[in-house]
Short mmCIF file of C-alpha atoms in Angstrom, two decimals:
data_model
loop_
_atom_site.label_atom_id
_atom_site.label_comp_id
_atom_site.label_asym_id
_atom_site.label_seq_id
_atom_site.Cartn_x
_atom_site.Cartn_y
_atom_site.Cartn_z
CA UNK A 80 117.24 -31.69 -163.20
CA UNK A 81 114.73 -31.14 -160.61
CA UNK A 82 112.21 -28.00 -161.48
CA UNK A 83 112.49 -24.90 -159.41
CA UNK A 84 109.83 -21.94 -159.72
CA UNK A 85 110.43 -18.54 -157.60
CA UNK A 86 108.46 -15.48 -158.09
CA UNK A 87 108.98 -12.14 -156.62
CA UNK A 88 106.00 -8.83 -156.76
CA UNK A 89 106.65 -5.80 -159.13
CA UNK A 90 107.17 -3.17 -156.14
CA UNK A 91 109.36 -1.68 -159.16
CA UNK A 92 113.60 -1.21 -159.08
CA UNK A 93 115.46 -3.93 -157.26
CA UNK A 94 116.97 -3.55 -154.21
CA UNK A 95 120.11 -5.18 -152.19
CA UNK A 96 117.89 -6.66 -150.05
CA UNK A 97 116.20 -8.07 -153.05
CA UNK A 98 119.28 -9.05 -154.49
CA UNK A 99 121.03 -10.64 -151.57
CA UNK A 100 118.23 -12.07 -150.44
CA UNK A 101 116.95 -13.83 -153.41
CA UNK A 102 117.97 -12.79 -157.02
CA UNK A 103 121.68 -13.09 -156.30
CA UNK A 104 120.74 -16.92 -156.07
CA UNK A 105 118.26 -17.43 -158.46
CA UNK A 106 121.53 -16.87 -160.75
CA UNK A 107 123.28 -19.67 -159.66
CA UNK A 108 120.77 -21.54 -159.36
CA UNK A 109 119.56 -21.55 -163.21
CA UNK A 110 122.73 -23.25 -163.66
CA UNK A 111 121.62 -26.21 -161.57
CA UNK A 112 118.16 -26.65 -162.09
CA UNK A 113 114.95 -26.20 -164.55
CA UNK A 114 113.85 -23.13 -163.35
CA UNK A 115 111.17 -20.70 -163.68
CA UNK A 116 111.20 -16.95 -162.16
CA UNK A 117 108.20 -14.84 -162.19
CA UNK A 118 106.96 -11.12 -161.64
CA UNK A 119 103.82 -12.24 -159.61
CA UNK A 120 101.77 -9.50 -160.42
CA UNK A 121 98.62 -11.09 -159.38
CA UNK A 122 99.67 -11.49 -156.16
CA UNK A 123 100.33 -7.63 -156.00
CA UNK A 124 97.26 -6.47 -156.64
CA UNK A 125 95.70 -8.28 -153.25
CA UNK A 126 96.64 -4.89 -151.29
CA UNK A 127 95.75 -1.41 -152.25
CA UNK A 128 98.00 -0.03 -155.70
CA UNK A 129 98.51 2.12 -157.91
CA UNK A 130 96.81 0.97 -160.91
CA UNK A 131 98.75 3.77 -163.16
CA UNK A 132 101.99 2.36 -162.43
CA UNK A 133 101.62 -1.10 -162.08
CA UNK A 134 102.53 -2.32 -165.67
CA UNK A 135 105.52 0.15 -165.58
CA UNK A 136 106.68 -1.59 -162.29
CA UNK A 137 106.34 -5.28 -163.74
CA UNK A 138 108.34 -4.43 -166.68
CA UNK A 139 111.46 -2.53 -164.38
CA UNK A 140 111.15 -5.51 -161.87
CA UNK A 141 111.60 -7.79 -165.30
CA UNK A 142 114.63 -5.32 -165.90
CA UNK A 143 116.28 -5.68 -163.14
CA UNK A 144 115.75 -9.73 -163.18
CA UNK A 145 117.55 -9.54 -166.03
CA UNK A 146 120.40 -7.29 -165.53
CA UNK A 147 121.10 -9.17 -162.21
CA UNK A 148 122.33 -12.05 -164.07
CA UNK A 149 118.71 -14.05 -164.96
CA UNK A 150 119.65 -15.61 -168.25
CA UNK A 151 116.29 -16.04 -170.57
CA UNK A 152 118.06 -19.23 -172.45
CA UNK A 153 118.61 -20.81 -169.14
CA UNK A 154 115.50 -20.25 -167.37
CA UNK A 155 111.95 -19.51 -167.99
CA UNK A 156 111.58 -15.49 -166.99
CA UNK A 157 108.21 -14.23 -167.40
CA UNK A 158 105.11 -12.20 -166.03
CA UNK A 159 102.34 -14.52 -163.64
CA UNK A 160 99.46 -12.76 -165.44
CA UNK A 161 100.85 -13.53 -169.19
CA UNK A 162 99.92 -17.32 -168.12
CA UNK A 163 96.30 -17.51 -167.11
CA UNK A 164 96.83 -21.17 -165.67
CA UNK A 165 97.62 -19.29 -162.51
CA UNK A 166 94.14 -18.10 -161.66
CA UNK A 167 93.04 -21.05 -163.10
CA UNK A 168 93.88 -23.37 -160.59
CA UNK A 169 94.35 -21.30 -158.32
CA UNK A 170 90.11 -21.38 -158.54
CA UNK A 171 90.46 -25.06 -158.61
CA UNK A 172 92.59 -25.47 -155.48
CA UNK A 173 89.54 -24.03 -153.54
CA UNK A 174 87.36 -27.12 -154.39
CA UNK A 175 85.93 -28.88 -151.58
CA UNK A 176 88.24 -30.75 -149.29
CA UNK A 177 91.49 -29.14 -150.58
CA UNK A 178 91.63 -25.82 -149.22
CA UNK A 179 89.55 -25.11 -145.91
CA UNK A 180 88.49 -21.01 -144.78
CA UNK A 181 89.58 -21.89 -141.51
CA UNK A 182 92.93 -23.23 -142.27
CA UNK A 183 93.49 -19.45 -144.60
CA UNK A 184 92.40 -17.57 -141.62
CA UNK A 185 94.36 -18.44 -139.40
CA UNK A 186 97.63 -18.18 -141.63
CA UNK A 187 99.77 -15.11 -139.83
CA UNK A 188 100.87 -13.33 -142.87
CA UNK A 189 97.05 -13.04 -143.48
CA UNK A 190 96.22 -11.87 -139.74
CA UNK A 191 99.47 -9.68 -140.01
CA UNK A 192 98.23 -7.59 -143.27
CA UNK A 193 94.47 -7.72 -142.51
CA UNK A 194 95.29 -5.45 -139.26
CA UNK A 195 96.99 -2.86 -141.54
CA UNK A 196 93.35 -2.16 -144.07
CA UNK A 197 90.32 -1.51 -143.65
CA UNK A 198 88.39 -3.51 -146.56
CA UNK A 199 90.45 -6.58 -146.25
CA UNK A 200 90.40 -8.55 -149.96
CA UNK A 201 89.21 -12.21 -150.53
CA UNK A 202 92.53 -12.23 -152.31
CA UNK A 203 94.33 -11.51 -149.15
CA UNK A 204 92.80 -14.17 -147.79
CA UNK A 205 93.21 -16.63 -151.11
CA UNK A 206 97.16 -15.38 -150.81
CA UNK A 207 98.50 -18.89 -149.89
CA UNK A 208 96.46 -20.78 -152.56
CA UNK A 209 97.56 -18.54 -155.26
CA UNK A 210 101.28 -19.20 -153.68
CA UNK A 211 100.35 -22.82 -154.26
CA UNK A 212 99.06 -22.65 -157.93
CA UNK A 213 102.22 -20.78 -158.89
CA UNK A 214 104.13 -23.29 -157.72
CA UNK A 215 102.12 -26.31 -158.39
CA UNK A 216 101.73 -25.31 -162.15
CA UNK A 217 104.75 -26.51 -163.11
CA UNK A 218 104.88 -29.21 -160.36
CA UNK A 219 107.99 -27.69 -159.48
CA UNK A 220 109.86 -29.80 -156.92
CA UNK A 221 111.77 -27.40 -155.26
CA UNK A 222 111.28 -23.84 -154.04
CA UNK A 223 114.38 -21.45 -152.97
CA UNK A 224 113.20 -19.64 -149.12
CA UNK A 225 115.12 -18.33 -146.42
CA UNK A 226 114.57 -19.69 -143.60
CA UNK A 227 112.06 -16.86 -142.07
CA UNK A 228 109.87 -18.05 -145.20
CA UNK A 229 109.93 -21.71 -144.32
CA UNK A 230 106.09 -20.88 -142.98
CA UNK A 231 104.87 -19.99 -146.13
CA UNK A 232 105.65 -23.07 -147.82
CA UNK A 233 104.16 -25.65 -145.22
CA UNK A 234 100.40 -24.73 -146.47
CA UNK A 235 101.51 -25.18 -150.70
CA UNK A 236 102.47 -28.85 -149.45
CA UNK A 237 99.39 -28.98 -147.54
CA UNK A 238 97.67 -28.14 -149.93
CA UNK A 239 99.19 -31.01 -152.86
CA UNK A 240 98.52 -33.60 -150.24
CA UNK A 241 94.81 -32.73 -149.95
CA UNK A 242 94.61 -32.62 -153.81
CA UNK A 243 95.99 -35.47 -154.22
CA UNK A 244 93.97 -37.63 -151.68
CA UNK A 245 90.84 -36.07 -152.80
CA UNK A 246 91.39 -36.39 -157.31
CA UNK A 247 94.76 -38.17 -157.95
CA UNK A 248 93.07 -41.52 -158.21
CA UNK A 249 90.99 -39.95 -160.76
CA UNK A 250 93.76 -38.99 -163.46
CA UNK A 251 96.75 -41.09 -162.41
CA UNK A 252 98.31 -38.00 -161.59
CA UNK A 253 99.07 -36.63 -158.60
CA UNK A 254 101.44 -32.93 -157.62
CA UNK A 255 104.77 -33.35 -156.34
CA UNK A 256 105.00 -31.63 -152.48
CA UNK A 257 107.76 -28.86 -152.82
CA UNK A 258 110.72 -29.31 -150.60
CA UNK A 259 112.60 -25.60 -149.48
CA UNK A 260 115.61 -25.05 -151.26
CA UNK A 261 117.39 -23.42 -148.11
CA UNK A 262 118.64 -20.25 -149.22
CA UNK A 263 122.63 -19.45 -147.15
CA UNK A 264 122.09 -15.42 -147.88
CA UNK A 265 121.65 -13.92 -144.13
CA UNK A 266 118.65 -11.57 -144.02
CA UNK A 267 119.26 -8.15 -144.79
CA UNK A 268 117.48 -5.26 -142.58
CA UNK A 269 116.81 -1.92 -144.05
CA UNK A 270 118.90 1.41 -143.60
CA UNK A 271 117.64 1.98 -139.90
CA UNK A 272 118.21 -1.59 -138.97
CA UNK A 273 115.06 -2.06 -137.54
CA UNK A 274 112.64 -3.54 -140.14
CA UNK A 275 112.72 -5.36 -143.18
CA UNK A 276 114.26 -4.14 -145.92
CA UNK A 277 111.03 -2.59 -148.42
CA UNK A 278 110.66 0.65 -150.79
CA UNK A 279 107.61 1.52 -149.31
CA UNK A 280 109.71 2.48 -146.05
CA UNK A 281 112.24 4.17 -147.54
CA UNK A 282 114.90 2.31 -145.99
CA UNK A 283 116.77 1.07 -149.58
CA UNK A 284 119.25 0.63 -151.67
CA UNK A 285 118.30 0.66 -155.17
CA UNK A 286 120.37 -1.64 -157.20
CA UNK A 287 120.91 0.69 -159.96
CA UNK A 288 121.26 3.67 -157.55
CA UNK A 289 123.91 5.93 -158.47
CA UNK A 290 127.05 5.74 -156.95
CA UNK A 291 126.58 9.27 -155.41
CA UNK A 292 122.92 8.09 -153.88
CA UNK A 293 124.63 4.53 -152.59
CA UNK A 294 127.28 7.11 -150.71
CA UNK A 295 124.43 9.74 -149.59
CA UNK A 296 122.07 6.84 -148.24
CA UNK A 297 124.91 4.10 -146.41
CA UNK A 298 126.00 7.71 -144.60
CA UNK A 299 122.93 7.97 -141.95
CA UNK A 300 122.38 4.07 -141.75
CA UNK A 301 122.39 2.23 -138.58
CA UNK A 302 125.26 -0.10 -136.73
CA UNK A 303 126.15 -1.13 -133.46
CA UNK A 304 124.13 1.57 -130.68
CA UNK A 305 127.38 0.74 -128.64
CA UNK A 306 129.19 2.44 -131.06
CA UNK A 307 128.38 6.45 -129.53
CA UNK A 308 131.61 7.76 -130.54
CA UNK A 309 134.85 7.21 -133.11
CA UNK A 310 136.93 5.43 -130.07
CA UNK A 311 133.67 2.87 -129.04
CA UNK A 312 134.73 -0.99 -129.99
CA UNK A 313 131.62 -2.64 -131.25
CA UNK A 314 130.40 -5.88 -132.39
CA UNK A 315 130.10 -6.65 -136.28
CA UNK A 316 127.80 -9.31 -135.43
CA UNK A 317 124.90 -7.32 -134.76
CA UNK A 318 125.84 -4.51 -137.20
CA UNK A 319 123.95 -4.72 -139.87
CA UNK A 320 126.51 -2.75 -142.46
CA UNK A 321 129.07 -5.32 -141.21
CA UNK A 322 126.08 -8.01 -142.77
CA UNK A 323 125.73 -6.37 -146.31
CA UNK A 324 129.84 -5.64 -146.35
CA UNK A 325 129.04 -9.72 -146.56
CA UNK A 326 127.28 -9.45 -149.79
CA UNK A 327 129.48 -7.17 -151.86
CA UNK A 328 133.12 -7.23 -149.88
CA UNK A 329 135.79 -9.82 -150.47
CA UNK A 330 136.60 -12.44 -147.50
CA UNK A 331 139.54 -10.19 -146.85
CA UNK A 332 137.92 -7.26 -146.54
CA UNK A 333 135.25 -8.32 -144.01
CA UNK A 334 138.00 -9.48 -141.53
CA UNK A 335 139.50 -6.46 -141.98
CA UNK A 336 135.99 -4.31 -141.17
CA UNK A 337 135.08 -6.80 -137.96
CA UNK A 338 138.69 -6.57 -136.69
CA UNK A 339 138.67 -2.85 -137.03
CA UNK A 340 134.97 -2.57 -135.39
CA UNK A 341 135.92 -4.74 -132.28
CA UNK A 342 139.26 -2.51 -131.64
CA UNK A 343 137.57 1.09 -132.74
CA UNK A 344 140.39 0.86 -135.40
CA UNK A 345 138.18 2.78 -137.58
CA UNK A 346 134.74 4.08 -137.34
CA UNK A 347 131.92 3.72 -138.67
CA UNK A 348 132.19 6.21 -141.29
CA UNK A 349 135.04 4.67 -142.30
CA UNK A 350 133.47 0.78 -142.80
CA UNK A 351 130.40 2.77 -144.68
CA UNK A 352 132.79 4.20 -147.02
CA UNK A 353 134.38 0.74 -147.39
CA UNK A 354 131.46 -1.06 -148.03
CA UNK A 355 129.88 1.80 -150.53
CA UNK A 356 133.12 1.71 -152.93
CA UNK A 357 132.78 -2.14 -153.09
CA UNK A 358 129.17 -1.63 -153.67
CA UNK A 359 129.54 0.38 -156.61
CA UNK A 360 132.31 -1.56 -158.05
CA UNK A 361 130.04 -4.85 -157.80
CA UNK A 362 126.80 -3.34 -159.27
CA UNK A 363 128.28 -0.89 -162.03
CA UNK A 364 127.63 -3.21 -164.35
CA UNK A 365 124.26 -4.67 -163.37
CA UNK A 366 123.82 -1.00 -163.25
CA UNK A 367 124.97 -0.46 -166.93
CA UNK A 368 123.39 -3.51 -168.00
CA UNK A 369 119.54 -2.31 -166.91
CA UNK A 370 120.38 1.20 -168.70
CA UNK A 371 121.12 -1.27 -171.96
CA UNK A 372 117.78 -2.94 -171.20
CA UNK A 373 115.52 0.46 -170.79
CA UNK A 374 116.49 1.79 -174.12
CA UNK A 375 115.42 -1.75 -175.65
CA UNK A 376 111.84 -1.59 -174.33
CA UNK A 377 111.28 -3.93 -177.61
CA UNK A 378 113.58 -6.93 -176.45
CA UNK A 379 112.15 -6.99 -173.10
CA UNK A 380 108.66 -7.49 -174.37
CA UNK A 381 110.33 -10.15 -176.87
CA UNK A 382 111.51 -11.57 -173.89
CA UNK A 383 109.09 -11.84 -171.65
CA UNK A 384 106.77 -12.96 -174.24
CA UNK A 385 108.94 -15.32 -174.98
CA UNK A 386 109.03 -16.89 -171.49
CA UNK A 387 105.16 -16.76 -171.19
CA UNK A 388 104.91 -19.40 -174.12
CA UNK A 389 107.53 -21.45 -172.63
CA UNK A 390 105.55 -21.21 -169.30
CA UNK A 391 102.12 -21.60 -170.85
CA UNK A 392 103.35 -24.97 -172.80
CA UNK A 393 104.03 -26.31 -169.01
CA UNK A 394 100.83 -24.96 -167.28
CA UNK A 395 98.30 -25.96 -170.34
CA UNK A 396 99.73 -29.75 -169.81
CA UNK A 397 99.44 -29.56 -166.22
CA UNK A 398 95.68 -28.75 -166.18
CA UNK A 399 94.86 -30.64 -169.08
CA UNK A 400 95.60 -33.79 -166.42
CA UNK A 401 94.06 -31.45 -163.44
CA UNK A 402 90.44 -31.01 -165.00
CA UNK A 403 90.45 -34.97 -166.16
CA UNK A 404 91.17 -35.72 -162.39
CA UNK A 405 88.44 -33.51 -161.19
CA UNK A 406 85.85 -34.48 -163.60
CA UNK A 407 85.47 -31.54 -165.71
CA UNK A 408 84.01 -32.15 -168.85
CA UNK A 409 86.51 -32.20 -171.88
CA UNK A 410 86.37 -29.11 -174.50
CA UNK A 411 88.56 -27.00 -176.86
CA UNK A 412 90.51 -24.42 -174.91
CA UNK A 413 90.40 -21.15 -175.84
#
């Protein structure tokens, strides 16, 4: 089976936009594939945090992982900074003729967050190459994106090639390029419908949010601006309620909501109320599953630890072949 690695940051609780987005197929696809899903804390601590409250966020991301259906004896779950491999060639990557400063600075998620600090990180800037090392670890062959992320994994390949040109004839070995594993989930704005879905703008769904917060939060969301009053047809195709009622509604049910938006058949109180009872029903028990998992902080750890030997057997034989390329002189790892 080809290898697949995925990681997502540790901004804390899941949400749907998480799930839909990402998680929801990271499920299916540890049926398919070898895969490996990581809480890329490393990468999180490129922008300002909270240093109080990271470790408490990597362990409820790793929560919600697996009470969304990640399955530890199927696929490799673990934490990016349990496996110091990461940094390790991450450093590596930067050697001369693999990774030029130019080539980082003009990347536009780099340009995009440098705007928004004033002290802007190296690590900012060493984002992509770190994005690279992750996957390049485990010379994964295939990594899941939408199609709004197809950007970010153009400079990973570009990367491997220049690697491989410059060492592989060292070693006899040489990294796979990763190929996108096109993700079919349609992206998922936030509450207002404007930006992305993220915590830090309060525009969420949490997937273990209550059934009385799912209600109290889907009330004030966005839909269709045509839609002024109860008797205003709109069009389900740019609502986004009418695009999550796609993640958690039966086929039925979603004909029923877009014939009823187009005709004013109901309003939009109505589809909200719809969409929130299917909702709950679908995530009760993730929900009930994540309560199991925070009053077993023990099997967690277990578990993640776990996963971090699984992933460190992988990584160590990776850069054992890595340094010989490069010329590093052989000695006993630590």
């Amino acid at each position: 089976m080809a290898r697949v690695f995925s990681g997502i940051q540790p901004s804390g609780e899941l949400h749907i936009g998480n799930y839909l987005g990402a998680v929801q197929n990271w499920v299916k696809l540890q049926h398919q594939h070898d895969c490996l899903f990581s809480v890329v804390d490393l990468h999180a601590i490129t922008q300002p945090y909270e240093v109080s409250s990271l470790a408490q966020r990597t362990s409820e991301m790793a929560i919600g992982l697996l009470a969304a259906g990640l399955d530890p004896e199927r696929a490799i779950v673990f934490v990016q900074s349990h496996v110091r491999e990461h940094t390790e060639l991450n450093w590596l990557l930067n050697a001369h003729g693999v990774t030029p400063l130019g080539e980082l600075e003009r990347q536009t998620q780099f340009k995009d967050k440098a705007q928004r600090q004033e002290s802007v990180s190296a690590g900012l800037l060493n984002y992509p190459v770190l994005q690279a090392a992750d996957v390049l670890l485990y010379q994964a062959a295939l990594v899941p994106v939408g199609e709004d992320q197809l950007q970010h994994l153009e400079p990973m390949r570009e990367i491997a090639r220049r690697w491989n040109a410059r060492f592989a004839n060292g070693g006899g070995f040489s990294f796979p390029e990763p190929q996108a594993l096109l993700s079919t989930a349609k992206r998922v704005l936030g509450l207002d419908g404007q930006a992305k879905m993220s915590k830090s703008l309060g525009n969420t769904i949490g997937l273990f949010d209550t059934p009385e917060t799912i209600w109290e939060k889907l009330k004030p969301a966005a839909t269709d601006p045509a839609r002024v009053t109860r008797k205003d047809p709109g069009n389900p195709d740019i609502c986004n309620i009418f695009t999550i009622h796609q993640g958690f509604s039966p086929a039925a049910t979603q004909q029923l909501v877009a014939h009823n938006c187009r005709t004013a058949g109901w309003g939009c109180l109505d589809c909200k109320r719809v969409l929130a009872d299917n909702m709950i029903a679908t995530l009760a028990p993730l929900r009930e599953r994540a309560l199991e998992l925070r009053a077993q902080p023990g099997t967690v750890s277990e578990t993640l630890r776990a996963g971090a030997v699984k992933a460190r057997a992988l990584a160590r034989a990776t850069m054992a072949r890595v340094r010989r390329c490069m010329g590093l002189l052989e000695g006993a790892e630590a």
